[in-house]
mmCIF file of C-alpha atoms in Angstrom:
data_model
loop_
_atom_site.group_PDB
_atom_site.id
_atom_site.type_symbol
_atom_site.label_atom_id
_atom_site.label_comp_id
_atom_site.label_asym_id
_atom_site.label_seq_id
_atom_site.Cartn_x
_atom_site.Cartn_y
_atom_site.Cartn_z
ATOM 1 C CA MET A 266 0.007 -0.004 0.067
ATOM 2 C CA GLY A 267 1.312 3.430 -0.902
ATOM 3 C CA PRO A 268 1.482 6.463 1.368
ATOM 4 C CA HIS A 269 -1.556 8.501 2.311
ATOM 5 C CA PRO A 270 -2.563 10.870 -0.626
ATOM 6 C CA THR A 271 -1.501 13.959 1.352
ATOM 7 C CA VAL A 272 1.897 12.397 2.098
ATOM 8 C CA ALA A 273 2.330 11.452 -1.451
ATOM 9 C CA ALA A 274 1.523 14.996 -2.578
ATOM 10 C CA ILE A 275 3.972 16.449 -0.073
ATOM 11 C CA ARG A 276 6.760 14.093 -1.008
ATOM 12 C CA LEU A 277 6.186 14.772 -4.769
ATOM 13 C CA ALA A 278 6.487 18.508 -4.220
ATOM 14 C CA VAL A 279 9.802 18.104 -2.374
ATOM 15 C CA ARG A 280 11.065 15.533 -4.902
ATOM 16 C CA ARG A 281 10.566 17.985 -7.731
ATOM 17 C CA VAL A 282 12.549 20.693 -5.982
ATOM 18 C CA LEU A 283 15.308 18.256 -5.094
ATOM 19 C CA ASN A 284 15.607 17.170 -8.724
ATOM 20 C CA ASP A 285 15.849 20.801 -9.786
ATOM 21 C CA VAL A 286 18.677 21.288 -7.216
ATOM 22 C CA LEU A 287 20.499 18.177 -8.494
ATOM 23 C CA GLY A 288 20.223 19.472 -12.024
ATOM 24 C CA SER A 289 21.673 22.858 -11.186
ATOM 25 C CA SER A 290 24.311 22.133 -8.481
ATOM 26 C CA PRO A 291 27.920 21.327 -9.455
ATOM 27 C CA ASP A 292 27.999 18.926 -6.424
ATOM 28 C CA PRO A 293 26.762 15.475 -7.366
ATOM 29 C CA ASN A 294 25.588 14.976 -3.798
ATOM 30 C CA PRO A 295 24.448 18.533 -2.699
ATOM 31 C CA LEU A 296 23.365 19.399 0.769
ATOM 32 C CA VAL A 297 19.860 20.640 1.229
ATOM 33 C CA LEU A 298 18.613 22.098 4.519
ATOM 34 C CA ALA A 299 14.943 22.379 5.620
ATOM 35 C CA ALA A 300 14.142 25.519 7.715
ATOM 36 C CA CYS A 301 11.983 24.070 10.490
ATOM 37 C CA SER A 302 10.209 25.968 13.318
ATOM 38 C CA GLY A 303 8.549 22.774 14.609
ATOM 39 C CA GLY A 304 5.128 23.702 13.161
ATOM 40 C CA ALA A 305 3.170 21.435 10.971
ATOM 41 C CA ASP A 306 4.234 23.024 7.634
ATOM 42 C CA SER A 307 7.897 22.872 8.311
ATOM 43 C CA MET A 308 7.879 19.484 9.964
ATOM 44 C CA ALA A 309 6.037 18.060 6.932
ATOM 45 C CA LEU A 310 8.760 19.622 4.847
ATOM 46 C CA ALA A 311 11.503 18.105 6.967
ATOM 47 C CA ALA A 312 10.066 14.722 6.912
ATOM 48 C CA ALA A 313 9.651 14.734 3.099
ATOM 49 C CA LEU A 314 13.245 15.857 2.774
ATOM 50 C CA ALA A 315 14.364 13.033 5.080
ATOM 51 C CA PHE A 316 12.409 10.491 2.947
ATOM 52 C CA GLU A 317 13.259 11.799 -0.485
ATOM 53 C CA GLY A 318 16.849 13.061 -0.048
ATOM 54 C CA PRO A 319 18.631 9.744 0.454
ATOM 55 C CA ARG A 320 16.642 8.194 -2.432
ATOM 56 C CA LEU A 321 17.985 10.951 -4.834
ATOM 57 C CA GLY A 322 21.574 11.173 -3.446
ATOM 58 C CA VAL A 323 20.898 14.446 -1.682
ATOM 59 C CA ARG A 324 22.490 15.072 1.721
ATOM 60 C CA SER A 325 19.649 16.295 3.941
ATOM 61 C CA GLY A 326 19.825 18.472 6.979
ATOM 62 C CA ALA A 327 17.876 21.079 8.853
ATOM 63 C CA VAL A 328 18.107 24.443 10.773
ATOM 64 C CA THR A 329 15.605 25.639 13.431
ATOM 65 C CA VAL A 330 15.864 29.291 14.573
ATOM 66 C CA ASP A 331 15.182 30.413 18.057
ATOM 67 C CA HIS A 332 13.953 34.009 17.956
ATOM 68 C CA GLY A 333 14.104 34.313 21.752
ATOM 69 C CA LEU A 334 10.674 35.889 21.856
ATOM 70 C CA GLN A 335 8.952 33.429 24.176
ATOM 71 C CA ASP A 336 9.781 31.883 27.567
ATOM 72 C CA GLY A 337 11.357 28.502 27.029
ATOM 73 C CA SER A 338 12.120 29.101 23.380
ATOM 74 C CA ALA A 339 15.755 27.869 23.647
ATOM 75 C CA MET A 340 14.670 24.565 25.195
ATOM 76 C CA ARG A 341 11.905 24.214 22.487
ATOM 77 C CA ALA A 342 14.521 24.861 19.720
ATOM 78 C CA GLN A 343 16.523 22.007 21.150
ATOM 79 C CA GLU A 344 13.530 19.675 21.140
ATOM 80 C CA VAL A 345 12.761 20.509 17.580
ATOM 81 C CA ALA A 346 16.367 19.807 16.681
ATOM 82 C CA GLY A 347 16.114 16.417 18.482
ATOM 83 C CA ARG A 348 13.014 15.571 16.441
ATOM 84 C CA LEU A 349 14.728 16.571 13.174
ATOM 85 C CA ARG A 350 17.638 14.299 14.017
ATOM 86 C CA ALA A 351 15.270 11.432 14.805
ATOM 87 C CA LEU A 352 13.976 11.801 11.225
ATOM 88 C CA GLY A 353 17.549 11.002 10.020
ATOM 89 C CA LEU A 354 18.557 14.601 9.074
ATOM 90 C CA ASP A 355 22.140 15.525 9.398
ATOM 91 C CA PRO A 356 23.478 18.203 9.996
ATOM 92 C CA VAL A 357 20.985 19.686 12.242
ATOM 93 C CA ASP A 358 21.461 23.102 13.957
ATOM 94 C CA ALA A 359 19.586 25.107 16.402
ATOM 95 C CA VAL A 360 20.468 28.830 16.084
ATOM 96 C CA GLY A 361 19.569 31.585 18.511
ATOM 97 C CA VAL A 362 19.142 35.090 17.198
ATOM 98 C CA THR A 363 18.446 38.606 18.532
ATOM 99 C CA VAL A 364 15.387 40.192 17.018
ATOM 100 C CA GLY A 365 15.700 43.978 16.639
ATOM 101 C CA ARG A 366 12.855 46.542 16.222
ATOM 102 C CA GLN A 367 13.514 47.882 12.757
ATOM 103 C CA GLY A 368 10.418 47.685 10.544
ATOM 104 C CA GLY A 369 8.161 46.345 13.248
ATOM 105 C CA PRO A 370 8.231 42.934 15.149
ATOM 106 C CA GLU A 371 7.283 40.723 12.200
ATOM 107 C CA ALA A 372 9.706 42.265 9.778
ATOM 108 C CA ALA A 373 12.442 42.295 12.420
ATOM 109 C CA ALA A 374 11.870 38.631 13.182
ATOM 110 C CA ARG A 375 11.966 37.765 9.494
ATOM 111 C CA ASP A 376 15.182 39.614 8.970
ATOM 112 C CA ALA A 377 16.846 37.870 11.843
ATOM 113 C CA ARG A 378 15.593 34.513 10.700
ATOM 114 C CA TYR A 379 16.867 34.866 7.055
ATOM 115 C CA ALA A 380 20.206 36.165 8.349
ATOM 116 C CA ALA A 381 20.528 33.025 10.475
ATOM 117 C CA LEU A 382 19.514 30.725 7.579
ATOM 118 C CA ASP A 383 21.974 32.387 5.282
ATOM 119 C CA ALA A 384 24.669 31.974 7.882
ATOM 120 C CA ALA A 385 23.898 28.289 8.424
ATOM 121 C CA ALA A 386 23.757 27.646 4.658
ATOM 122 C CA ASP A 387 27.178 29.233 4.261
ATOM 123 C CA ARG A 388 28.569 27.383 7.253
ATOM 124 C CA PHE A 389 27.492 23.958 6.046
ATOM 125 C CA GLY A 390 28.043 24.652 2.275
ATOM 126 C CA ALA A 391 24.294 23.997 1.538
ATOM 127 C CA SER A 392 23.123 24.202 -2.095
ATOM 128 C CA ALA A 393 19.583 25.167 -1.048
ATOM 129 C CA VAL A 394 17.313 25.838 1.914
ATOM 130 C CA LEU A 395 13.756 24.617 1.747
ATOM 131 C CA LEU A 396 11.017 26.721 3.265
ATOM 132 C CA GLY A 397 7.466 25.485 4.234
ATOM 133 C CA HIS A 398 5.288 28.338 2.946
ATOM 134 C CA THR A 399 2.039 27.033 1.581
ATOM 135 C CA ARG A 400 -0.609 28.435 -0.811
ATOM 136 C CA ASP A 401 -2.430 29.862 2.173
ATOM 137 C CA ASP A 402 0.634 31.857 3.202
ATOM 138 C CA GLN A 403 0.895 33.042 -0.309
ATOM 139 C CA ALA A 404 -2.679 34.333 -0.210
ATOM 140 C CA GLU A 405 -1.980 36.079 3.006
ATOM 141 C CA THR A 406 1.154 37.758 1.483
ATOM 142 C CA VAL A 407 -0.955 38.957 -1.418
ATOM 143 C CA LEU A 408 -3.515 40.538 0.845
ATOM 144 C CA LEU A 409 -0.819 42.244 2.913
ATOM 145 C CA GLY A 410 0.621 43.686 -0.247
ATOM 146 C CA LEU A 411 -2.660 44.902 -1.397
ATOM 147 C CA ALA A 412 -3.300 46.632 1.898
ATOM 148 C CA ARG A 413 0.058 48.397 1.681
ATOM 149 C CA GLY A 414 -0.781 49.660 -1.785
ATOM 150 C CA SER A 415 2.833 49.140 -2.783
ATOM 151 C CA GLY A 416 2.453 47.932 -6.381
ATOM 152 C CA ILE A 417 2.379 44.832 -8.494
ATOM 153 C CA ARG A 418 5.663 43.433 -7.067
ATOM 154 C CA SER A 419 4.091 43.140 -3.619
ATOM 155 C CA LEU A 420 1.104 41.406 -5.196
ATOM 156 C CA SER A 421 3.449 38.864 -6.699
ATOM 157 C CA GLY A 422 3.902 37.347 -3.260
ATOM 158 C CA MET A 423 6.622 34.857 -2.536
ATOM 159 C CA ALA A 424 8.726 33.380 -5.367
ATOM 160 C CA ALA A 425 9.230 29.617 -5.613
ATOM 161 C CA VAL A 426 12.887 30.276 -5.867
ATOM 162 C CA SER A 427 14.563 33.315 -4.304
ATOM 163 C CA GLY A 428 17.598 34.520 -2.391
ATOM 164 C CA ARG A 429 21.270 34.676 -3.443
ATOM 165 C CA GLY A 430 21.864 32.247 -6.245
ATOM 166 C CA GLY A 431 18.330 30.801 -5.909
ATOM 167 C CA ARG A 432 19.195 29.439 -2.443
ATOM 168 C CA TYR A 433 15.610 29.484 -1.021
ATOM 169 C CA ARG A 434 13.048 26.973 -2.407
ATOM 170 C CA ARG A 435 9.445 26.810 -1.492
ATOM 171 C CA PRO A 436 7.998 23.402 -2.480
ATOM 172 C CA PHE A 437 4.555 23.893 -0.937
ATOM 173 C CA LEU A 438 3.315 27.069 -2.733
ATOM 174 C CA LEU A 439 0.825 24.928 -4.765
ATOM 175 C CA LEU A 440 -0.315 22.923 -1.742
ATOM 176 C CA ASP A 441 -2.849 24.238 0.802
ATOM 177 C CA ARG A 442 -2.219 24.352 4.555
ATOM 178 C CA ASP A 443 -4.801 21.607 5.338
ATOM 179 C CA THR A 444 -3.123 19.173 2.916
ATOM 180 C CA VAL A 445 0.291 19.726 4.584
ATOM 181 C CA ARG A 446 -1.149 19.417 8.112
ATOM 182 C CA GLN A 447 -3.136 16.271 7.194
ATOM 183 C CA GLY A 448 0.175 14.843 5.949
ATOM 184 C CA CYS A 449 1.646 15.315 9.472
ATOM 185 C CA LEU A 450 -1.309 13.589 11.067
ATOM 186 C CA ALA A 451 -1.046 10.657 8.614
ATOM 187 C CA GLN A 452 2.525 10.135 9.589
ATOM 188 C CA GLY A 453 2.022 10.749 13.323
ATOM 189 C CA ILE A 454 4.449 13.696 13.348
ATOM 190 C CA THR A 455 4.504 15.732 16.475
ATOM 191 C CA VAL A 456 4.110 19.450 15.771
ATOM 192 C CA TRP A 457 4.236 22.597 17.810
ATOM 193 C CA GLU A 458 1.849 25.440 17.255
ATOM 194 C CA ASP A 459 3.489 28.824 17.593
ATOM 195 C CA PRO A 460 1.072 31.013 19.739
ATOM 196 C CA HIS A 461 2.126 34.089 17.673
ATOM 197 C CA ASN A 462 0.199 32.534 14.769
ATOM 198 C CA HIS A 463 -3.001 33.295 16.850
ATOM 199 C CA ASP A 464 -1.897 36.551 18.339
ATOM 200 C CA PRO A 465 -4.010 39.473 16.981
ATOM 201 C CA ALA A 466 -1.057 41.762 17.685
ATOM 202 C CA TYR A 467 0.478 40.435 14.576
ATOM 203 C CA THR A 468 -0.854 41.720 11.212
ATOM 204 C CA ARG A 469 -0.472 38.277 9.461
ATOM 205 C CA SER A 470 -2.402 36.605 12.285
ATOM 206 C CA ARG A 471 -5.314 39.009 11.779
ATOM 207 C CA VAL A 472 -5.255 38.373 8.062
ATOM 208 C CA ARG A 473 -5.286 34.573 8.611
ATOM 209 C CA HIS A 474 -8.009 34.441 11.229
ATOM 210 C CA GLU A 475 -10.128 37.459 10.470
ATOM 211 C CA ALA A 476 -9.717 38.916 7.011
ATOM 212 C CA LEU A 477 -9.600 35.731 4.969
ATOM 213 C CA PRO A 478 -12.508 33.972 6.650
ATOM 214 C CA VAL A 479 -14.596 37.131 6.072
ATOM 215 C CA LEU A 480 -13.597 37.139 2.426
ATOM 216 C CA GLU A 481 -14.463 33.467 2.018
ATOM 217 C CA LYS A 482 -17.773 33.975 3.812
ATOM 218 C CA SER A 483 -18.677 36.896 1.557
ATOM 219 C CA LEU A 484 -17.254 35.613 -1.767
ATOM 220 C CA GLY A 485 -17.414 31.803 -1.350
ATOM 221 C CA LYS A 486 -14.714 29.326 -1.354
ATOM 222 C CA GLY A 487 -11.742 29.654 -3.659
ATOM 223 C CA VAL A 488 -10.468 32.992 -2.423
ATOM 224 C CA VAL A 489 -7.185 31.517 -1.408
ATOM 225 C CA GLU A 490 -6.682 29.810 -4.737
ATOM 226 C CA ALA A 491 -7.623 33.036 -6.537
ATOM 227 C CA LEU A 492 -5.203 35.129 -4.450
ATOM 228 C CA ALA A 493 -2.342 32.657 -5.053
ATOM 229 C CA ARG A 494 -3.060 32.667 -8.781
ATOM 230 C CA THR A 495 -2.963 36.446 -8.680
ATOM 231 C CA ALA A 496 0.492 36.214 -7.153
ATOM 232 C CA GLN A 497 1.788 34.172 -10.045
ATOM 233 C CA LEU A 498 0.214 36.405 -12.664
ATOM 234 C CA SER A 499 1.499 39.481 -10.939
ATOM 235 C CA ARG A 500 5.009 37.997 -10.674
ATOM 236 C CA ASP A 501 5.056 37.270 -14.467
ATOM 237 C CA ASP A 502 4.003 40.874 -15.148
ATOM 238 C CA ALA A 503 6.446 42.307 -12.623
ATOM 239 C CA ASP A 504 9.377 40.272 -14.027
ATOM 240 C CA ALA A 505 8.700 41.482 -17.501
ATOM 241 C CA LEU A 506 8.423 45.182 -16.451
ATOM 242 C CA ASP A 507 11.621 44.817 -14.439
ATOM 243 C CA GLN A 508 13.466 43.550 -17.399
ATOM 244 C CA TRP A 509 12.115 46.336 -19.495
ATOM 245 C CA ALA A 510 13.174 48.887 -16.849
ATOM 246 C CA ALA A 511 16.714 47.360 -16.640
ATOM 247 C CA ASP A 512 17.101 47.815 -20.428
ATOM 248 C CA ALA A 513 15.668 51.302 -20.299
ATOM 249 C CA GLN A 514 17.950 52.312 -17.441
ATOM 250 C CA ALA A 515 20.988 51.137 -19.399
ATOM 251 C CA ASP A 516 19.827 53.201 -22.511
ATOM 252 C CA ALA A 517 19.204 56.279 -20.341
ATOM 253 C CA ALA A 518 22.247 56.111 -18.076
ATOM 254 C CA GLY A 519 25.419 58.168 -18.595
ATOM 255 C CA ASP A 520 28.902 57.133 -17.488
ATOM 256 C CA ASP A 521 28.325 58.842 -14.122
ATOM 257 C CA GLY A 522 24.933 57.023 -13.551
ATOM 258 C CA SER A 523 22.824 59.999 -14.182
ATOM 259 C CA LEU A 524 19.699 59.577 -16.377
ATOM 260 C CA ASP A 525 18.643 61.373 -19.505
ATOM 261 C CA VAL A 526 15.319 63.103 -18.689
ATOM 262 C CA ARG A 527 14.155 63.077 -22.349
ATOM 263 C CA ARG A 528 14.564 59.309 -22.629
ATOM 264 C CA LEU A 529 12.772 58.748 -19.278
ATOM 265 C CA ALA A 530 9.841 60.956 -20.363
ATOM 266 C CA THR A 531 9.075 58.627 -23.306
ATOM 267 C CA LEU A 532 8.700 55.610 -21.080
ATOM 268 C CA PRO A 533 5.348 54.315 -19.779
ATOM 269 C CA ALA A 534 4.946 55.448 -16.171
ATOM 270 C CA ALA A 535 5.222 51.881 -14.744
ATOM 271 C CA VAL A 536 8.615 51.327 -16.515
ATOM 272 C CA ARG A 537 9.940 54.846 -15.742
ATOM 273 C CA ARG A 538 9.185 54.583 -11.967
ATOM 274 C CA ARG A 539 10.999 51.224 -11.901
ATOM 275 C CA VAL A 540 13.978 52.860 -13.590
ATOM 276 C CA LEU A 541 14.012 55.601 -10.923
ATOM 277 C CA ARG A 542 13.737 53.076 -8.079
ATOM 278 C CA ARG A 543 16.633 51.085 -9.435
ATOM 279 C CA ALA A 544 18.688 54.243 -9.773
ATOM 280 C CA ALA A 545 17.937 55.321 -6.199
ATOM 281 C CA ILE A 546 18.785 51.906 -4.836
ATOM 282 C CA ALA A 547 22.056 51.817 -6.880
ATOM 283 C CA ALA A 548 22.900 55.130 -5.242
ATOM 284 C CA GLY A 549 22.574 53.773 -1.747
ATOM 285 C CA SER A 550 18.896 54.224 -0.845
ATOM 286 C CA PRO A 551 17.754 51.142 1.133
ATOM 287 C CA PRO A 552 14.918 49.253 -0.697
ATOM 288 C CA GLY A 553 12.933 48.571 2.489
ATOM 289 C CA PHE A 554 12.623 52.325 3.215
ATOM 290 C CA LEU A 555 12.056 53.539 -0.324
ATOM 291 C CA PHE A 556 8.371 53.914 -0.680
ATOM 292 C CA ALA A 557 6.116 54.697 -3.594
ATOM 293 C CA ARG A 558 5.711 58.343 -2.369
ATOM 294 C CA HIS A 559 9.485 58.799 -2.679
ATOM 295 C CA ILE A 560 9.424 57.517 -6.281
ATOM 296 C CA GLU A 561 6.396 59.723 -7.175
ATOM 297 C CA GLU A 562 8.318 62.754 -5.983
ATOM 298 C CA VAL A 563 11.387 61.808 -8.071
ATOM 299 C CA ASP A 564 9.067 61.170 -11.093
ATOM 300 C CA ARG A 565 7.839 64.701 -10.792
ATOM 301 C CA LEU A 566 11.384 65.896 -11.638
ATOM 302 C CA VAL A 567 10.785 64.211 -15.025
ATOM 303 C CA THR A 568 7.071 64.866 -15.689
ATOM 304 C CA GLY A 569 6.370 68.050 -13.732
ATOM 305 C CA TRP A 570 9.572 70.007 -13.753
ATOM 306 C CA HIS A 571 9.311 73.668 -12.562
ATOM 307 C CA GLY A 572 12.662 74.133 -11.065
ATOM 308 C CA GLN A 573 12.343 72.046 -7.870
ATOM 309 C CA LYS A 574 15.209 71.775 -5.437
ATOM 310 C CA ALA A 575 16.959 68.519 -4.822
ATOM 311 C CA LEU A 576 14.967 65.703 -3.168
ATOM 312 C CA ASN A 577 16.397 63.826 -0.084
ATOM 313 C CA LEU A 578 15.740 60.082 -0.245
ATOM 314 C CA PRO A 579 16.163 57.523 2.522
ATOM 315 C CA GLY A 580 19.757 56.451 3.054
ATOM 316 C CA GLY A 581 21.283 59.805 2.476
ATOM 317 C CA VAL A 582 20.703 59.975 -1.238
ATOM 318 C CA ALA A 583 19.819 63.211 -2.971
ATOM 319 C CA VAL A 584 18.391 63.450 -6.414
ATOM 320 C CA ARG A 585 18.303 66.642 -8.555
ATOM 321 C CA ARG A 586 17.601 67.587 -12.143
ATOM 322 C CA ALA A 587 20.465 69.408 -13.807
ATOM 323 C CA ASN A 588 21.204 70.028 -17.553
ATOM 324 C CA GLY A 589 18.505 67.722 -18.619
ATOM 325 C CA ARG A 590 19.642 64.824 -16.485
ATOM 326 C CA LEU A 591 18.635 63.249 -13.173
ATOM 327 C CA VAL A 592 21.710 63.018 -10.816
ATOM 328 C CA PHE A 593 21.662 60.647 -7.762
ATOM 329 C CA SER A 594 24.374 61.532 -5.227
ATOM 330 C CA PRO A 595 25.102 61.522 -1.493
ATOM 331 C CA SER A 596 23.078 64.273 0.241
#
């Protein structure tokens, strides 16, 4: 008798990613790590990696990150590490981090987590790190992007492959949360439910437990699938526009990095604003603090020029119009 249907679906999703890693890695036996919090999604991911990895010649390990935000979190991280080792994963590492305050608690925790995962991948020489985000997580991300009003890139959600050199892989983006959790039940896997997932102080928790249920009650089932599909369509559009913007920036840029205003003015607004954002980031403005309102002000130097003074952007970057060019420089 074969595995439970949910287990089979989970393993198939992981197998596809591992085959992709094997096809792109120069190492014939690459190391792949599962990022695991101890929750159902990531434990299902770790179990599937432990099952599929040895069959494909992939060395399989895991990392669990202790954010230090709850009493007993260090002990819990060690318990999770023990369960991961019991699955046969090796190496397994439990990493403690200090969560700052920049960007709010959720963003700060995410930044600390990814920094720890990057460091672990570098330390062990891992070819990839698997993340347990599901289709439901993708839908939540799209709603959060829509609420921020920050453009099509935010609506594109999480990429199946991201990070430096395509390090991060998300096998479960086409699987719903219930399927993944049923897979844990079918295998008798012990999981830990993070109380932050139900804490209304966190925006994502409110989206998960309040906003999405209201949408499904009002619009019917299928909202999660529709939002996840929107993410993929938006990602395709955003990728195409980003490539157009990269080409347009190269065409408009001078040797000093300044941009020809006349060439910018001929571009569609969506492309031009991407060019301006790229130029600001290249000059040192941090992406996480460069908002749409900043780019709109810079855009007025192209479309509504009436002798404005230089604009100051986050990161100590100034942009001014001079001699028909936009110049980005330290303020």
